[in-house]
Amino acid sequence: MLTYVQPAVDALRLVHIGIVQSWTHIQLTLSNFMFNNFFNNTVVSHGHSDCADRNVANVKDATATVYYTNGSVYLYTGVSRRALINLIVNDNISLGRWINDVLLYNNSKCAQFGTCDLVYSA
């Protein structure tokens, strides 16, 4: 009698393993898709600033592209990913203050290890 039950149990185990593996693959794909879409080139324009119109934050590459009000555009590399996520998630952060604290301050990670490149000049 056990010889007939055992193949059925083995078949159920294989189905269960296949479902778990498929679900894990789906979860990983969805989380990767959500991470890439949420943290790639997110335009941040909340918080009034006299110096900048908007910032394009890219957490994956640790870059920030700042569009200043005078028409010039700068690309900053080596930006703290934690600071970029904080800027994207928190709506009450002043964009100008964030630029001063994270990108331009002498002891910031961007100023010490990153670069500042002029992309466009008005």
Coordinates of C-alpha atoms in Angstrom, one line a residue:
M1 CA 0.0 0.0 0.0
L2 CA 2.8 2.4 0.7
T3 CA 4.2 1.8 -2.7
Y4 CA 1.2 3.5 -4.3
V5 CA 1.0 6.4 -1.9
Q6 CA 4.7 7.3 -2.1
P7 CA 4.7 8.3 -5.8
A8 CA 1.7 10.6 -5.1
V9 CA 3.5 12.2 -2.2
D10 CA 6.6 12.7 -4.3
A11 CA 4.6 14.2 -7.1
L12 CA 3.0 16.7 -4.6
R13 CA 6.4 17.6 -3.3
L14 CA 7.6 18.3 -6.8
V15 CA 4.6 20.5 -7.6
H16 CA 5.1 22.3 -4.3
I17 CA 8.8 22.9 -5.0
G18 CA 7.9 24.1 -8.5
I19 CA 5.3 26.5 -7.2
V20 CA 7.7 27.9 -4.5
Q21 CA 10.5 28.3 -7.0
S22 CA 8.1 30.0 -9.5
W23 CA 6.8 32.3 -6.8
T24 CA 10.3 33.2 -5.6
H25 CA 11.3 34.1 -9.2
I26 CA 8.1 36.2 -9.6
Q27 CA 8.8 38.0 -6.3
L28 CA 12.4 38.7 -7.2
T29 CA 11.4 39.9 -10.7
L30 CA 8.8 42.2 -9.2
S31 CA 11.0 43.6 -6.5
N32 CA 13.8 44.2 -9.1
F33 CA 11.3 45.9 -11.4
M34 CA 9.9 48.1 -8.6
F35 CA 13.4 49.1 -7.4
N36 CA 14.7 50.0 -10.8
N37 CA 11.6 52.0 -11.7
F38 CA 11.4 53.8 -8.4
F39 CA 15.0 54.7 -8.0
N40 CA 16.1 55.3 -11.6
N41 CA 16.0 58.9 -12.7
T42 CA 13.4 60.1 -10.3
V43 CA 12.5 63.8 -10.9
V44 CA 12.3 65.7 -7.6
S45 CA 10.8 69.1 -7.7
H46 CA 9.2 69.4 -4.3
G47 CA 10.2 72.1 -1.8
H48 CA 10.6 75.7 -3.0
S49 CA 14.1 76.7 -4.0
D50 CA 15.4 79.9 -5.4
C51 CA 18.5 78.3 -6.8
A52 CA 17.2 75.0 -8.4
D53 CA 14.1 74.1 -10.4
R54 CA 14.4 70.3 -10.1
N55 CA 16.8 67.4 -9.4
V56 CA 16.9 64.1 -11.2
A57 CA 18.0 61.5 -8.7
N58 CA 19.5 58.2 -9.7
V59 CA 20.0 55.9 -6.7
K60 CA 21.4 53.0 -8.7
D61 CA 24.2 55.1 -10.2
A62 CA 24.6 57.4 -7.2
T63 CA 24.2 60.5 -9.3
A64 CA 22.1 63.7 -9.2
T65 CA 21.4 66.0 -12.1
V66 CA 20.5 69.5 -10.9
Y67 CA 18.6 71.9 -13.1
Y68 CA 19.4 75.4 -11.7
T69 CA 17.1 78.4 -12.2
N70 CA 19.8 80.3 -14.3
G71 CA 19.5 77.5 -17.0
S72 CA 22.7 75.6 -16.2
V73 CA 22.6 71.8 -15.6
Y74 CA 25.2 70.0 -13.5
L75 CA 25.8 66.3 -13.0
Y76 CA 27.0 65.3 -9.6
T77 CA 28.5 61.8 -9.1
G78 CA 29.4 59.9 -5.9
V79 CA 26.3 61.2 -4.2
S80 CA 25.2 59.4 -1.0
R81 CA 22.5 56.9 -1.9
R82 CA 21.0 57.3 1.5
A83 CA 20.6 61.0 0.9
L84 CA 19.1 60.4 -2.6
I85 CA 16.5 58.0 -1.1
N86 CA 15.7 60.5 1.6
L87 CA 15.2 63.2 -1.0
I88 CA 12.9 61.0 -3.0
V89 CA 10.8 59.7 -0.1
N90 CA 10.4 62.9 2.0
D91 CA 8.3 65.6 0.5
N92 CA 9.1 68.2 3.1
I93 CA 12.9 68.5 2.2
S94 CA 13.9 71.8 0.7
L95 CA 15.7 71.2 -2.6
G96 CA 18.1 74.1 -2.1
R97 CA 19.0 73.1 1.4
W98 CA 19.5 69.5 0.2
I99 CA 21.8 70.6 -2.6
N100 CA 23.9 72.7 -0.2
D101 CA 24.1 70.0 2.5
V102 CA 24.6 66.9 0.3
L103 CA 26.3 68.2 -2.9
L104 CA 28.2 71.3 -2.2
Y105 CA 29.3 71.0 1.5
N106 CA 33.0 70.4 1.8
N107 CA 32.7 67.4 4.0
S108 CA 30.0 65.7 2.0
K109 CA 30.6 62.4 0.3
C110 CA 29.9 63.9 -3.1
A111 CA 32.4 66.8 -2.6
Q112 CA 35.1 64.4 -1.3
F113 CA 34.8 61.4 -3.6
G114 CA 32.5 62.5 -6.5
T115 CA 32.7 64.8 -9.4
C116 CA 30.7 67.9 -10.6
D117 CA 30.4 68.2 -14.4
L118 CA 28.7 71.0 -16.3
V119 CA 26.2 69.4 -18.7
Y120 CA 24.6 72.5 -20.1
S121 CA 25.2 76.2 -19.7
A122 CA 22.6 78.8 -20.6

